[in-house]
Each structure stands twice: as structure tokens, then as C-alpha cells.
Amino acid sequence: MAKVKYYYDSDTLSYQKIEQKKGRRLGIVFLSIIGTFLAGFVLLVIYLNIPLIETPKEKALKRELQNMQLQYGMLNKKMDQIQDVLTNVEDRDNNIYRMYFEANPIPDEQRRAGFGGINRYRNLEGYENSKLITETNKRMDILSKQIVVQSKSLDEIAVLAKEKENLLASIPAIQPVKNENLKRIASGYGWRSDPFTKVRKFHYGMDFTAPRGTPVYATGDGRIERADNRSTGYGNHIRIDHGYGYTSLYGHLYKYNVRVGQRVKRGDVIGFVGSTGRSEAPHLHYEIFKDEDRINPINFYYGNLSPEEFDQVLEKSQQENQSLD
């Protein structure tokens, strides 16, 4: 029930009822509608153009998201740098290390292969930054695989390097008698005159003339295979198994300084010059075998001769003279 309002009339000294006019009432209603509409419009404009008021938790989450995007950006830059370094290592690995050690290069398809099968990144989908996170994870996985491939390659190179080191140490590479102890190189590898029959025959080693008792050196690392006088013509002799198909023989020794089965290093004294067996004078008869075939020892003196000394030895060894055994 609407409230009735009165006013005090001073002329009649009584209260009179206030009668509202219909126009005024309609005006108030109209203004109310207009005010409501304007207020709604203003609120709509504010809602569409001005961000909602954020709570402290929302502000913290927004900062965390921005920081995450920044960190992922920095991570991708670091991965770019790592990729550049890794690419350089891979290039050296294929074109220097593996080539030097006679190993096949690793193809790029194997180094940069992705991961097939199921979608490994499904749990990263459906978020605002899913693409950024997924691509970063893919790059990280591929980089990790490249590093694993390169690591295995370097492990293989280390094994090959060790084998190459052992090979280089094992190959007979020095003269078995030092230059200062030599009188001369009596005979080289090739056709020579036999000192006893004077018949021309092939001489399979090199003869180094030196005084009786002159030290004889192992020309490469290896194991003493024989140290006896049970091989016709060689007298007291030593054979060293160097591995990799190489064997060296030292004949006509005065005495031994090693025993069978002993490991020796290049430069160790293994015996002393003598004239035992089929020998005309004190000297060392020296031979090299590769896969059981005799080869010219002159090709294996690069370890302790200068180019000038090697030329002199080569010239003397090529003279067709009389051998001493």
C-alpha cells in the first residue's frame, strides 16, 4: 500500500494531502529507466575495455607465466649455442678424427634422427603456451640424442686411438744397432753373393757389422717369441712378435738378454752382437716379417734416423756385395 504524504497549510492551519501529478510520476519512471540503461551501458564499456581487477593470486600466476616464457626463450637461445658447438664437434669428428683412424663417418640422418611411434608430447598439449613448450622439449630430446651419438663416437675414437698408439709403438721402427757402434752396413736386402759358396742368392735381411758384444735393441714393442739356436744358419737368435702381423728376427748373437715370453719395449737391450751359426764375422743379421712374409727392413728406420742418415743407409743397403751369412 502506497504511503500517503501530507503538507501543512498555514492558511487553514491544517494538514493537506499531497496529490501527485500523473506527468510527474511518469517522468520519474522514465528517468529511472534512462538512468538504469546509462548505468548498464557504462558498466558494459568498462567491462569490455578495462581489465578486470586482478586478485593477488592472479597477479602472481601472471608474473609466473611471463617468467616462464622468458626462461623458455633463454633456454632456446642456449640450445642454439649448444647446437652450434655440437655441429662443430660433429664436423671434426667425421672429417678429422674418424678419417684419421680409418672409421666410417656417421651420417647426419643418424645424428639428427627424431623419435617415431607414439606422440611423446601429448601431455603438453591444450595449454596457452603448448607450442612453445612442445617445440622446446623436441629440441632438447634431439640434442640429447645427438650428444649420446657423439659420445659413443668419441668412445670409439678413443679405442681406435689406443689401438693406433699400440700399433705405432709395436711396428719395428729403429735400427737394431746404434750408428756409433756400427763399422758399416755389410749387406742389404736383395740379391747378394754368398760368403761361403760365392753363389748369387737372395739375402732376406740386413747385416750390420759391429764388434762382438755390441748391444742389440728391440726395434718395437712386443713379446719374445724365440730365443734359441735351433733355426738353421741363424745361430743364437731372437724373434719378437710385435702383433699386427709383424715379427722381427735378430741372428748370430753372442748371448741373450731376454727370455721367451718376456714383454719388451722399443729400445730395450735384448742381446749382443756375435758370430754364431752360419756367419763369417761378428755382425747382426736383421729381418722383418709381415704376415709371415719377409719384407725389406730399410723401410722401417724412420724412428731414429735423420733424412740424411736414412739416405746413406739406403745407398749402402742397395749395393750388391757379399753378405756375411
Tab-separated table of C-alpha atoms in Angstrom, residues 86 110 207 224:
chain	number	residue	atom	x	y	z
A	86	LEU	CA	77.904	-29.737	-31.258
A	110	GLN	CA	71.601	-40.935	-37.788
A	207	ASP	CA	123.714	-57.242	-41.971
A	224	ILE	CA	109.866	-62.582	-27.095
